[in-house]
Amino acid sequence: MKKKRNTILLTAAILAVAFGCFLVQRVFLRTEGASAVVLSHGVQIARMPLSQDAVLPVGDARQGYNRIRTEDGYVFVEEADCPDKICVREGRKRYAKETITCLPHELIIIVEAQDAGKVDAVAR
């Protein structure tokens, strides 16, 4: 009986530490995004500054289309003709490393921070 109680306490402690790390990362270590990088079929087709309001239509009626909008520091897919519309329902993104994905159209939008091009000492 004592081993079972200790196992439960250890599991609860590990989960509490994991949740605490997740919370710190989500609340305190978030970085505001500066631009949205738009990839279509694995190729970068645009870089949209989040500080400027803009609309970017991607694709056409034959291959499918998405309309991407930047507004008030956010990026989101305003309209799409894919069957499930998950990319539209993903909502507005503004923090670095957040993504929006449309698998039917092979479209990925990645929010990047201002210093995303810099390489740190660990990455070298």
Coordinates of N, CA and C in Angstrom, one line a residue:
M1 N 0.8 -1.2 0.0 CA 0.0 0.0 0.0 C 0.9 1.3 0.0
K2 N 2.0 1.2 0.7 CA 2.9 2.4 0.8 C 3.6 2.6 -0.5
K3 N 3.9 1.6 -1.3 CA 4.5 1.8 -2.6 C 3.6 2.4 -3.6
K4 N 2.3 2.0 -3.5 CA 1.3 2.6 -4.4 C 1.1 4.1 -4.1
R5 N 1.1 4.5 -2.8 CA 1.0 5.9 -2.4 C 2.2 6.7 -2.9
N6 N 3.4 6.1 -2.7 CA 4.6 6.8 -3.1 C 4.6 7.0 -4.6
T7 N 4.2 6.0 -5.4 CA 4.1 6.1 -6.8 C 3.2 7.2 -7.3
I8 N 2.0 7.3 -6.6 CA 1.1 8.3 -6.9 C 1.7 9.7 -6.6
L9 N 2.3 9.8 -5.5 CA 2.9 11.1 -5.1 C 4.0 11.5 -6.1
L10 N 4.9 10.6 -6.5 CA 5.9 10.8 -7.4 C 5.4 11.3 -8.8
T11 N 4.3 10.6 -9.2 CA 3.7 10.9 -10.5 C 3.1 12.3 -10.4
A12 N 2.4 12.6 -9.3 CA 1.8 14.0 -9.2 C 2.9 15.0 -9.1
A13 N 4.0 14.8 -8.5 CA 5.1 15.7 -8.5 C 5.7 16.0 -9.8
I14 N 5.9 14.9 -10.6 CA 6.5 15.0 -12.0 C 5.5 15.8 -12.8
L15 N 4.2 15.5 -12.7 CA 3.2 16.3 -13.5 C 3.2 17.8 -13.1
A16 N 3.3 18.1 -11.8 CA 3.3 19.4 -11.4 C 4.5 20.2 -11.9
V17 N 5.7 19.6 -11.9 CA 6.9 20.2 -12.4 C 6.7 20.4 -13.9
A18 N 6.2 19.5 -14.6 CA 6.0 19.6 -16.1 C 5.0 20.7 -16.4
F19 N 4.0 20.8 -15.7 CA 3.0 21.8 -15.9 C 3.6 23.2 -15.6
G20 N 4.4 23.3 -14.5 CA 5.0 24.5 -14.2 C 6.0 25.0 -15.3
C21 N 6.8 24.1 -15.8 CA 7.7 24.4 -16.9 C 6.9 24.9 -18.2
F22 N 5.8 24.2 -18.5 CA 4.9 24.6 -19.6 C 4.4 26.0 -19.4
L23 N 3.9 26.3 -18.2 CA 3.3 27.6 -17.8 C 4.3 28.7 -18.0
V24 N 5.5 28.5 -17.4 CA 6.6 29.5 -17.5 C 6.9 29.8 -19.0
Q25 N 7.0 28.7 -19.8 CA 7.4 28.9 -21.2 C 6.3 29.6 -21.9
R26 N 5.0 29.3 -21.7 CA 3.9 29.9 -22.4 C 3.6 31.4 -21.9
V27 N 3.9 31.7 -20.7 CA 3.6 33.0 -20.2 C 4.8 34.0 -20.2
F28 N 5.9 33.5 -19.7 CA 7.0 34.4 -19.5 C 8.1 34.4 -20.6
L29 N 8.2 33.4 -21.4 CA 9.2 33.3 -22.4 C 8.6 33.5 -23.8
R30 N 7.4 34.0 -24.0 CA 6.9 34.2 -25.3 C 7.5 35.5 -25.9
T31 N 7.7 35.4 -27.2 CA 8.3 36.5 -28.0 C 7.3 37.0 -29.0
E32 N 7.1 38.3 -29.0 CA 6.2 38.8 -30.1 C 6.8 38.5 -31.4
G33 N 5.9 38.2 -32.4 CA 6.4 38.0 -33.7 C 6.5 39.3 -34.5
A34 N 7.4 39.3 -35.4 CA 7.6 40.5 -36.3 C 7.1 40.3 -37.7
S35 N 7.1 39.0 -38.2 CA 6.6 38.8 -39.5 C 6.1 37.4 -39.6
A36 N 5.3 37.2 -40.7 CA 4.8 35.9 -41.0 C 5.4 35.4 -42.3
V37 N 6.0 34.2 -42.2 CA 6.6 33.6 -43.4 C 5.6 32.6 -44.0
V38 N 5.3 32.8 -45.3 CA 4.3 32.0 -46.0 C 5.0 31.0 -46.9
L39 N 4.8 29.7 -46.7 CA 5.4 28.7 -47.5 C 4.3 27.9 -48.2
S40 N 4.5 27.8 -49.5 CA 3.5 27.0 -50.4 C 4.3 25.9 -51.0
H41 N 3.9 24.7 -50.8 CA 4.6 23.5 -51.4 C 6.1 23.5 -51.0
G42 N 6.4 24.0 -49.7 CA 7.7 24.0 -49.2 C 8.6 25.1 -49.7
V43 N 8.1 26.0 -50.4 CA 8.8 27.2 -51.0 C 8.3 28.5 -50.4
Q44 N 9.2 29.3 -49.9 CA 8.8 30.6 -49.3 C 8.3 31.5 -50.4
I45 N 7.0 31.9 -50.3 CA 6.4 32.8 -51.3 C 6.2 34.2 -50.9
A46 N 6.2 34.4 -49.5 CA 6.0 35.8 -49.0 C 6.5 35.9 -47.6
R47 N 6.8 37.1 -47.2 CA 7.1 37.4 -45.8 C 6.3 38.7 -45.5
M48 N 5.3 38.5 -44.6 CA 4.4 39.6 -44.3 C 4.7 40.2 -43.0
P49 N 5.1 41.5 -42.9 CA 5.3 42.1 -41.6 C 3.9 42.2 -40.8
L50 N 4.0 41.8 -39.6 CA 2.8 41.9 -38.8 C 2.4 43.3 -38.4
S51 N 3.3 44.2 -38.6 CA 3.0 45.6 -38.2 C 2.2 46.3 -39.3
Q52 N 2.1 45.7 -40.5 CA 1.3 46.3 -41.6 C 0.1 45.5 -41.9
D53 N -1.0 46.1 -42.1 CA -2.2 45.4 -42.5 C -2.1 45.1 -44.0
A54 N -2.3 43.8 -44.4 CA -2.2 43.4 -45.8 C -3.1 42.1 -46.0
V55 N -3.3 41.9 -47.3 CA -4.1 40.7 -47.7 C -3.2 40.0 -48.7
L56 N -3.0 38.7 -48.6 CA -2.3 37.9 -49.6 C -3.1 36.7 -50.1
P57 N -3.6 36.8 -51.3 CA -4.2 35.6 -51.9 C -3.2 34.6 -52.4
V58 N -3.4 33.3 -52.0 CA -2.5 32.3 -52.4 C -3.2 31.2 -53.2
G59 N -2.7 30.8 -54.3 CA -3.4 29.8 -55.1 C -4.4 30.3 -56.1
D60 N -5.2 29.4 -56.7 CA -6.2 29.8 -57.6 C -7.4 28.8 -57.5
A61 N -8.4 28.9 -58.4 CA -9.5 28.1 -58.3 C -9.2 26.6 -58.7
R62 N -8.2 26.4 -59.5 CA -7.8 25.1 -60.0 C -7.1 24.3 -58.8
Q63 N -6.1 24.9 -58.2 CA -5.3 24.2 -57.2 C -5.9 24.5 -55.8
G64 N -6.8 25.4 -55.6 CA -7.3 25.8 -54.3 C -6.7 27.1 -53.8
Y65 N -7.4 27.8 -53.0 CA -6.9 29.1 -52.6 C -7.1 29.3 -51.1
N66 N -6.2 30.2 -50.6 CA -6.3 30.7 -49.3 C -6.1 32.2 -49.3
R67 N -6.8 32.9 -48.5 CA -6.6 34.4 -48.4 C -6.0 34.6 -47.0
I68 N -4.8 35.1 -46.9 CA -4.1 35.4 -45.7 C -4.1 36.9 -45.4
R69 N -4.4 37.2 -44.1 CA -4.5 38.6 -43.7 C -3.6 38.9 -42.5
T70 N -2.9 40.0 -42.6 CA -2.3 40.5 -41.4 C -3.0 41.8 -40.9
E71 N -3.3 41.8 -39.6 CA -4.1 43.0 -39.1 C -3.9 43.1 -37.6
D72 N -3.6 44.3 -37.2 CA -3.4 44.6 -35.8 C -2.4 43.8 -35.1
G73 N -1.3 43.4 -35.8 CA -0.2 42.6 -35.3 C -0.5 41.1 -35.3
Y74 N -1.5 40.7 -35.9 CA -1.9 39.2 -36.0 C -1.8 38.8 -37.5
V75 N -1.7 37.5 -37.7 CA -1.8 36.9 -39.0 C -2.9 35.8 -38.9
F76 N -3.7 35.6 -39.9 CA -4.7 34.6 -39.9 C -5.2 34.3 -41.3
V77 N -5.7 33.1 -41.5 CA -6.3 32.7 -42.8 C -7.8 33.2 -42.8
E78 N -8.0 34.2 -43.6 CA -9.4 34.8 -43.6 C -10.4 33.9 -44.4
E79 N -9.9 33.3 -45.4 CA -10.8 32.5 -46.3 C -10.0 31.4 -47.0
A80 N -10.7 30.2 -47.1 CA -10.0 29.1 -47.8 C -11.1 28.2 -48.5
D81 N -10.8 27.5 -49.5 CA -11.8 26.7 -50.2 C -11.5 25.2 -49.9
C82 N -10.6 24.9 -48.9 CA -10.4 23.5 -48.5 C -11.6 22.9 -47.8
P83 N -11.8 21.6 -47.9 CA -13.0 21.0 -47.4 C -13.2 21.2 -45.8
D84 N -12.1 21.1 -45.1 CA -12.3 21.1 -43.6 C -12.1 22.5 -43.0
K85 N -11.5 23.4 -43.6 CA -11.3 24.8 -43.1 C -10.6 24.9 -41.8
I86 N -9.7 23.9 -41.5 CA -9.0 23.9 -40.2 C -8.1 25.2 -40.1
C87 N -7.5 25.5 -41.3 CA -6.6 26.7 -41.3 C -7.4 28.0 -40.9
V88 N -8.6 28.1 -41.3 CA -9.4 29.3 -40.9 C -9.8 29.2 -39.4
R89 N -10.1 28.1 -38.9 CA -10.5 27.9 -37.5 C -9.3 28.0 -36.6
E90 N -8.1 27.9 -37.1 CA -6.9 28.1 -36.2 C -6.8 29.4 -35.5
G91 N -7.4 30.4 -36.1 CA -7.5 31.7 -35.5 C -6.3 32.6 -35.8
R92 N -6.2 33.6 -35.0 CA -5.2 34.7 -35.1 C -3.9 34.3 -34.3
K93 N -2.7 34.5 -35.0 CA -1.5 34.1 -34.4 C -0.6 35.4 -34.3
R94 N 0.2 35.5 -33.2 CA 1.0 36.7 -33.1 C 2.4 36.4 -32.5
Y95 N 2.5 35.3 -31.8 CA 3.8 35.0 -31.1 C 4.7 34.2 -32.0
A96 N 6.0 34.4 -31.8 CA 7.1 33.7 -32.5 C 6.9 32.1 -32.4
K97 N 7.1 31.5 -33.5 CA 7.0 30.0 -33.6 C 5.6 29.4 -33.7
E98 N 4.6 30.3 -33.7 CA 3.2 29.8 -33.9 C 3.1 29.5 -35.4
T99 N 2.2 28.5 -35.7 CA 2.0 28.2 -37.1 C 0.6 28.0 -37.4
I100 N 0.3 28.2 -38.7 CA -1.0 27.9 -39.3 C -0.7 27.0 -40.4
T101 N -1.5 25.9 -40.5 CA -1.2 24.9 -41.6 C -2.5 24.6 -42.4
C102 N -2.4 24.5 -43.7 CA -3.5 24.0 -44.5 C -2.9 22.8 -45.3
L103 N -3.2 21.6 -44.8 CA -2.6 20.5 -45.5 C -3.1 20.2 -46.9
P104 N -4.4 20.4 -47.2 CA -4.9 20.2 -48.5 C -4.2 21.0 -49.6
H105 N -3.8 22.2 -49.2 CA -3.2 23.2 -50.1 C -1.7 23.2 -49.9
E106 N -1.1 22.4 -49.0 CA 0.3 22.4 -48.7 C 0.8 23.9 -48.4
L107 N 0.1 24.5 -47.5 CA 0.4 25.9 -47.1 C 0.8 25.9 -45.6
I108 N 1.9 26.6 -45.3 CA 2.3 26.7 -43.9 C 2.6 28.2 -43.7
I109 N 2.1 28.8 -42.6 CA 2.4 30.1 -42.2 C 3.1 30.0 -40.8
I110 N 4.3 30.6 -40.7 CA 5.1 30.6 -39.5 C 5.4 32.0 -39.0
V111 N 5.1 32.3 -37.8 CA 5.4 33.6 -37.2 C 6.8 33.6 -36.7
E112 N 7.6 34.6 -37.1 CA 9.0 34.7 -36.8 C 9.2 35.9 -35.9
A113 N 10.1 35.9 -35.0 CA 10.5 37.0 -34.2 C 11.4 37.9 -35.0
Q114 N 11.7 39.1 -34.5 CA 12.5 40.1 -35.1 C 13.9 39.5 -35.4
D115 N 14.5 38.8 -34.5 CA 15.9 38.3 -34.6 C 15.9 36.9 -35.1
A116 N 15.0 36.4 -35.9 CA 14.9 35.0 -36.3 C 16.0 34.6 -37.2
G117 N 16.6 35.6 -37.9 CA 17.7 35.2 -38.8 C 19.1 35.1 -38.1
K118 N 19.2 35.5 -36.8 CA 20.4 35.4 -36.1 C 20.6 34.0 -35.6
V119 N 21.9 33.5 -35.6 CA 22.2 32.2 -35.1 C 22.9 32.3 -33.8
D120 N 22.5 31.6 -32.8 CA 23.1 31.7 -31.5 C 24.3 30.7 -31.4
A121 N 25.1 30.8 -30.4 CA 26.3 30.0 -30.2 C 26.0 28.5 -30.2
V122 N 24.8 28.1 -29.7 CA 24.5 26.7 -29.6 C 24.2 26.1 -31.0
A123 N 23.5 26.9 -31.8 CA 23.1 26.4 -33.2 C 24.3 26.3 -34.1
R124 N 25.4 27.0 -33.8 CA 26.6 26.9 -34.7 C 27.2 25.6 -34.5

